[in-house]
PDB file of C-alpha atoms in Angstrom:
ATOM      1  CA  MET A 195     -28.875 -19.367   5.735  1.00 54.00           C
ATOM      2  CA  ILE A 196     -26.415 -17.044   6.491  1.00 60.00           C
ATOM      3  CA  GLU A 197     -23.096 -17.512   4.069  1.00 74.00           C
ATOM      4  CA  GLN A 198     -21.233 -15.101   5.335  1.00 86.00           C
ATOM      5  CA  LYS A 199     -21.329 -14.257   8.294  1.00 92.00           C
ATOM      6  CA  ILE A 200     -19.093 -10.907   7.995  1.00 95.00           C
ATOM      7  CA  THR A 201     -19.754  -9.153   5.184  1.00 96.00           C
ATOM      8  CA  PRO A 202     -17.872  -5.804   3.866  1.00 97.00           C
ATOM      9  CA  HIS A 203     -19.884  -2.616   4.626  1.00 97.00           C
ATOM     10  CA  LEU A 204     -18.485   1.026   2.169  1.00 98.00           C
ATOM     11  CA  TRP A 205     -18.876   4.270   2.789  1.00 97.00           C
ATOM     12  CA  PHE A 206     -19.210   6.309  -1.229  1.00 97.00           C
ATOM     13  CA  ASP A 207     -20.305  10.016  -1.802  1.00 95.00           C
ATOM     14  CA  LYS A 208     -22.672   9.028  -4.151  1.00 95.00           C
ATOM     15  CA  GLN A 209     -20.330   6.857  -6.523  1.00 97.00           C
ATOM     16  CA  ALA A 210     -21.590   2.905  -4.694  1.00 98.00           C
ATOM     17  CA  GLU A 211     -23.377   1.673  -8.110  1.00 98.00           C
ATOM     18  CA  GLU A 212     -20.590   2.918 -10.250  1.00 98.00           C
ATOM     19  CA  ALA A 213     -17.306   1.664  -7.356  1.00 98.00           C
ATOM     20  CA  ALA A 214     -19.838  -1.570  -7.138  1.00 98.00           C
ATOM     21  CA  GLU A 215     -20.093  -1.664 -11.499  1.00 98.00           C
ATOM     22  CA  TYR A 216     -15.987  -1.247 -11.728  1.00 98.00           C
ATOM     23  CA  TYR A 217     -14.740  -3.914  -8.963  1.00 98.00           C
ATOM     24  CA  VAL A 218     -17.327  -6.786 -10.516  1.00 98.00           C
ATOM     25  CA  SER A 219     -15.978  -6.251 -14.041  1.00 98.00           C
ATOM     26  CA  VAL A 220     -12.116  -6.356 -12.393  1.00 98.00           C
ATOM     27  CA  PHE A 221     -12.793  -9.212 -10.854  1.00 98.00           C
ATOM     28  CA  GLY A 222     -15.159 -10.771 -13.326  1.00 96.00           C
ATOM     29  CA  LYS A 223     -15.409 -14.566 -12.175  1.00 94.00           C
ATOM     30  CA  ASN A 224     -17.631 -15.389  -9.711  1.00 96.00           C
ATOM     31  CA  SER A 225     -19.017 -11.058  -9.413  1.00 98.00           C
ATOM     32  CA  GLY A 226     -21.857 -10.050  -9.178  1.00 98.00           C
ATOM     33  CA  ILE A 227     -24.964  -7.175  -8.826  1.00 98.00           C
ATOM     34  CA  ASP A 228     -27.204  -8.562  -6.336  1.00 97.00           C
ATOM     35  CA  LEU A 229     -29.786  -5.919  -5.621  1.00 98.00           C
ATOM     36  CA  VAL A 230     -29.483  -2.300  -5.938  1.00 98.00           C
ATOM     37  CA  THR A 231     -32.117  -0.091  -3.422  1.00 97.00           C
ATOM     38  CA  ARG A 232     -32.664   2.882  -3.630  1.00 96.00           C
ATOM     39  CA  PHE A 233     -33.875   5.955  -1.950  1.00 93.00           C
ATOM     40  CA  SER A 234     -37.710   6.762  -1.139  1.00 88.00           C
ATOM     41  CA  ASP A 235     -38.312  10.532  -0.233  1.00 81.00           C
ATOM     42  CA  GLU A 236     -36.947  10.448   3.337  1.00 74.00           C
ATOM     43  CA  GLY A 237     -33.162   9.725   1.582  1.00 67.00           C
ATOM     44  CA  GLN A 238     -33.929  13.803   0.815  1.00 68.00           C
ATOM     45  CA  GLU A 239     -34.037  14.554   4.291  1.00 68.00           C
ATOM     46  CA  ILE A 240     -31.759  12.741   6.029  1.00 68.00           C
ATOM     47  CA  HIS A 241     -28.457  11.794   3.174  1.00 67.00           C
ATOM     48  CA  GLY A 242     -28.883  14.960   1.129  1.00 77.00           C
ATOM     49  CA  MET A 243     -29.664  12.420  -2.457  1.00 83.00           C
ATOM     50  CA  GLU A 244     -32.773  12.476  -3.989  1.00 86.00           C
ATOM     51  CA  GLU A 245     -35.670  10.107  -4.327  1.00 87.00           C
ATOM     52  CA  GLY A 246     -34.812   7.080  -6.388  1.00 90.00           C
ATOM     53  CA  THR A 247     -31.208   7.457  -5.875  1.00 92.00           C
ATOM     54  CA  VAL A 248     -29.092   4.650  -5.193  1.00 96.00           C
ATOM     55  CA  MET A 249     -28.673   3.592  -1.606  1.00 96.00           C
ATOM     56  CA  THR A 250     -27.266   0.308  -1.893  1.00 97.00           C
ATOM     57  CA  VAL A 251     -25.955  -1.787  -4.381  1.00 98.00           C
ATOM     58  CA  ASN A 252     -24.922  -5.909  -2.889  1.00 98.00           C
ATOM     59  CA  PHE A 253     -22.610  -7.563  -4.665  1.00 98.00           C
ATOM     60  CA  ARG A 254     -20.274 -10.073  -4.832  1.00 97.00           C
ATOM     61  CA  LEU A 255     -16.763 -10.025  -6.285  1.00 98.00           C
ATOM     62  CA  ARG A 256     -15.191 -14.158  -6.340  1.00 97.00           C
ATOM     63  CA  GLY A 257     -17.987 -15.449  -3.734  1.00 96.00           C
ATOM     64  CA  GLN A 258     -17.055 -12.733  -1.824  1.00 96.00           C
ATOM     65  CA  SER A 259     -20.364 -10.539  -0.713  1.00 97.00           C
ATOM     66  CA  PHE A 260     -19.862  -6.204   0.161  1.00 98.00           C
ATOM     67  CA  VAL A 261     -22.408  -3.502  -0.100  1.00 98.00           C
ATOM     68  CA  ALA A 262     -21.490  -0.703  -1.191  1.00 98.00           C
ATOM     69  CA  LEU A 263     -23.806   2.627   0.571  1.00 97.00           C
ATOM     70  CA  ASN A 264     -24.304   6.690  -0.797  1.00 95.00           C
ATOM     71  CA  GLY A 265     -24.300   8.202   2.574  1.00 92.00           C
ATOM     72  CA  GLY A 266     -22.606  11.666   1.024  1.00 91.00           C
ATOM     73  CA  PRO A 267     -19.338  13.410   1.617  1.00 92.00           C
ATOM     74  CA  LEU A 268     -19.303  12.753   5.675  1.00 92.00           C
ATOM     75  CA  PHE A 269     -16.855   9.777   5.825  1.00 95.00           C
ATOM     76  CA  LYS A 270     -14.167   9.196   3.617  1.00 96.00           C
ATOM     77  CA  PHE A 271     -11.489   6.124   3.027  1.00 96.00           C
ATOM     78  CA  ASN A 272      -8.398   5.973   4.517  1.00 94.00           C
ATOM     79  CA  GLU A 273      -5.709   3.166   4.974  1.00 92.00           C
ATOM     80  CA  ALA A 274      -6.496   2.244   7.725  1.00 95.00           C
ATOM     81  CA  VAL A 275      -8.444  -0.678   5.685  1.00 96.00           C
ATOM     82  CA  SER A 276      -7.551  -2.515   3.551  1.00 97.00           C
ATOM     83  CA  PHE A 277      -8.510  -6.008   1.227  1.00 98.00           C
ATOM     84  CA  VAL A 278      -5.786  -8.223   0.103  1.00 97.00           C
ATOM     85  CA  VAL A 279      -6.374  -9.983  -2.953  1.00 98.00           C
ATOM     86  CA  ASN A 280      -3.846 -13.327  -2.929  1.00 96.00           C
ATOM     87  CA  CYS A 281      -2.719 -13.669  -6.279  1.00 97.00           C
ATOM     88  CA  GLU A 282      -1.997 -16.657  -8.369  1.00 95.00           C
ATOM     89  CA  GLY A 283       1.562 -14.885  -9.296  1.00 95.00           C
ATOM     90  CA  GLN A 284       3.400 -12.407 -10.824  1.00 97.00           C
ATOM     91  CA  GLU A 285       0.898 -11.839 -14.645  1.00 98.00           C
ATOM     92  CA  GLU A 286      -2.501 -12.218 -11.611  1.00 97.00           C
ATOM     93  CA  VAL A 287      -0.177  -9.747  -9.315  1.00 98.00           C
ATOM     94  CA  ASP A 288       0.404  -7.550 -12.527  1.00 98.00           C
ATOM     95  CA  TYR A 289      -3.058  -7.237 -13.515  1.00 98.00           C
ATOM     96  CA  PHE A 290      -5.232  -6.104 -10.942  1.00 98.00           C
ATOM     97  CA  TRP A 291      -2.236  -3.295 -10.375  1.00 98.00           C
ATOM     98  CA  ASP A 292      -2.586  -2.407 -13.380  1.00 97.00           C
ATOM     99  CA  LYS A 293      -6.891  -2.990 -12.937  1.00 98.00           C
ATOM    100  CA  LEU A 294      -6.798  -0.872  -9.710  1.00 98.00           C
ATOM    101  CA  SER A 295      -3.889   1.580  -8.598  1.00 98.00           C
ATOM    102  CA  ALA A 296      -4.902   4.874  -9.787  1.00 97.00           C
ATOM    103  CA  HIS A 297      -2.855   7.477  -7.090  1.00 95.00           C
ATOM    104  CA  PRO A 298       0.650   6.268  -7.980  1.00 94.00           C
ATOM    105  CA  GLU A 299       2.087   8.746  -4.792  1.00 94.00           C
ATOM    106  CA  ALA A 300      -0.210   5.997  -2.654  1.00 93.00           C
ATOM    107  CA  GLU A 301       1.754   2.824  -3.550  1.00 96.00           C
ATOM    108  CA  GLN A 302       3.751   1.318  -1.019  1.00 96.00           C
ATOM    109  CA  CYS A 303       4.904  -2.419  -0.369  1.00 95.00           C
ATOM    110  CA  GLY A 304       2.491  -4.281  -2.342  1.00 97.00           C
ATOM    111  CA  TRP A 305      -0.083  -1.488  -1.239  1.00 97.00           C
ATOM    112  CA  LEU A 306      -1.951   0.700  -3.509  1.00 98.00           C
ATOM    113  CA  LYS A 307      -5.907   3.237  -3.446  1.00 97.00           C
ATOM    114  CA  ASP A 308      -8.038   3.036  -7.099  1.00 98.00           C
ATOM    115  CA  LYS A 309      -9.775   5.333  -7.633  1.00 98.00           C
ATOM    116  CA  PHE A 310     -12.657   5.638  -5.076  1.00 98.00           C
ATOM    117  CA  GLY A 311      -9.534   6.054  -2.548  1.00 97.00           C
ATOM    118  CA  LEU A 312     -10.397   2.170  -1.954  1.00 98.00           C
ATOM    119  CA  SER A 313      -6.785   1.458  -0.454  1.00 98.00           C
ATOM    120  CA  TRP A 314      -5.404  -2.416  -2.126  1.00 98.00           C
ATOM    121  CA  GLN A 315      -2.769  -4.977  -0.951  1.00 97.00           C
ATOM    122  CA  ILE A 316      -1.945  -6.601  -4.599  1.00 98.00           C
ATOM    123  CA  VAL A 317       0.177 -10.481  -3.269  1.00 97.00           C
ATOM    124  CA  PRO A 318       1.210 -13.382  -4.793  1.00 95.00           C
ATOM    125  CA  VAL A 319       0.659 -16.016  -2.887  1.00 92.00           C
ATOM    126  CA  GLY A 320       2.309 -18.096  -0.127  1.00 79.00           C
ATOM    127  CA  TRP A 321       5.499 -14.663  -0.958  1.00 87.00           C
ATOM    128  CA  GLU A 322       5.256 -14.339   2.925  1.00 88.00           C
ATOM    129  CA  HIS A 323       6.619 -18.155   3.900  1.00 92.00           C
ATOM    130  CA  MET A 324       9.373 -16.045   2.802  1.00 94.00           C
ATOM    131  CA  LEU A 325       8.561 -13.486   5.361  1.00 93.00           C
ATOM    132  CA  ARG A 326       8.515 -16.610   8.154  1.00 94.00           C
ATOM    133  CA  ASP A 327      11.390 -18.299   7.664  1.00 95.00           C
ATOM    134  CA  GLU A 328      14.184 -19.234  10.952  1.00 96.00           C
ATOM    135  CA  ASP A 329      16.662 -17.172   8.264  1.00 96.00           C
ATOM    136  CA  GLU A 330      17.320 -13.942   9.833  1.00 96.00           C
ATOM    137  CA  GLU A 331      19.133 -12.815   7.351  1.00 97.00           C
ATOM    138  CA  LYS A 332      16.720 -13.715   4.431  1.00 96.00           C
ATOM    139  CA  VAL A 333      14.235 -12.310   6.303  1.00 96.00           C
ATOM    140  CA  ARG A 334      16.685  -9.039   6.394  1.00 96.00           C
ATOM    141  CA  ARG A 335      16.790  -9.642   2.353  1.00 96.00           C
ATOM    142  CA  VAL A 336      13.427  -9.640   1.387  1.00 95.00           C
ATOM    143  CA  THR A 337      11.954  -7.413   3.946  1.00 96.00           C
ATOM    144  CA  ARG A 338      15.043  -4.931   2.418  1.00 96.00           C
ATOM    145  CA  ALA A 339      13.477  -5.760  -1.147  1.00 96.00           C
ATOM    146  CA  MET A 340      10.056  -5.402  -0.359  1.00 96.00           C
ATOM    147  CA  LEU A 341      10.308  -2.089   0.934  1.00 96.00           C
ATOM    148  CA  GLN A 342      11.849  -0.448  -2.092  1.00 96.00           C
ATOM    149  CA  MET A 343       8.989  -1.769  -4.045  1.00 97.00           C
ATOM    150  CA  LYS A 344       5.298  -0.366  -4.684  1.00 97.00           C
ATOM    151  CA  LYS A 345       4.164  -3.603  -6.798  1.00 98.00           C
ATOM    152  CA  LEU A 346       5.430  -6.621  -5.322  1.00 97.00           C
ATOM    153  CA  ASP A 347       7.300  -8.075  -7.846  1.00 97.00           C
ATOM    154  CA  LEU A 348       7.891 -11.639  -7.178  1.00 96.00           C
ATOM    155  CA  LYS A 349      10.860 -12.592  -9.459  1.00 95.00           C
ATOM    156  CA  ALA A 350      12.882  -9.994  -7.182  1.00 96.00           C
ATOM    157  CA  LEU A 351      11.551 -11.295  -3.979  1.00 96.00           C
ATOM    158  CA  GLU A 352      12.562 -14.508  -4.938  1.00 95.00           C
ATOM    159  CA  GLY A 353      15.579 -12.841  -5.928  1.00 96.00           C
ATOM    160  CA  ALA A 354      16.680 -11.852  -2.178  1.00 96.00           C
ATOM    161  CA  TYR A 355      15.379 -14.731  -0.719  1.00 95.00           C
ATOM    162  CA  ASN A 356      17.461 -16.861  -2.548  1.00 95.00           C
ATOM    163  CA  GLY A 357      20.553 -13.707  -1.696  1.00 93.00           C
ATOM    164  CA  ASN A 358      20.884 -13.264  -5.689  1.00 84.00           C
ATOM    165  CA  ARG A 359      21.702  -9.811  -6.346  1.00 65.00           C
ATOM    166  CA  GLU A 360      21.185  -9.780  -9.474  1.00 56.00           C
ATOM    167  CA  THR A 361      17.028 -10.859  -9.706  1.00 56.00           C
ATOM    168  CA  ALA A 362      16.606  -8.284  -6.420  1.00 50.00           C
ATOM    169  CA  ASN A 363      17.044  -5.895  -8.218  1.00 52.00           C
ATOM    170  CA  THR A 364      13.658  -3.723  -7.506  1.00 47.00           C
ATOM    171  CA  LYS A 365      11.366  -1.871  -9.582  1.00 47.00           C
TER     172      LYS A 365
END
């Protein structure tokens, strides 16, 4: 029985197991490594990997299945694909931001890159309702505030939404 119709498959150079272990430690609850496969002697010929080297790691983050592959240096992550982490409030936004952010120069509007180059969007649950409001001025203020942020600051976004200049200051 298929539990998940679509499974993200992540290509790493040689860090698949390290990355899976790291992500599992960050996401904790209902996360774990389910299966590790290793290259046979064919791995050297096809991918330049020695026999016994980790080929794939099947893992779960909060119940979501992923596969990490050690495929060599041919492909790199870029911002064209990111994973959204929906957070229950600022405390959780802060937690995931602190754990995952590794490239401050790549941070913008709630997006970050981790130490493996994978892009994430760390967002508070429900905040996007502010961007869909019928009041165009509210949407403009929230958008303006968000575009000045690296990590999303829910209090500042709410301040911008409500027209409160004091709490709309961004970090």
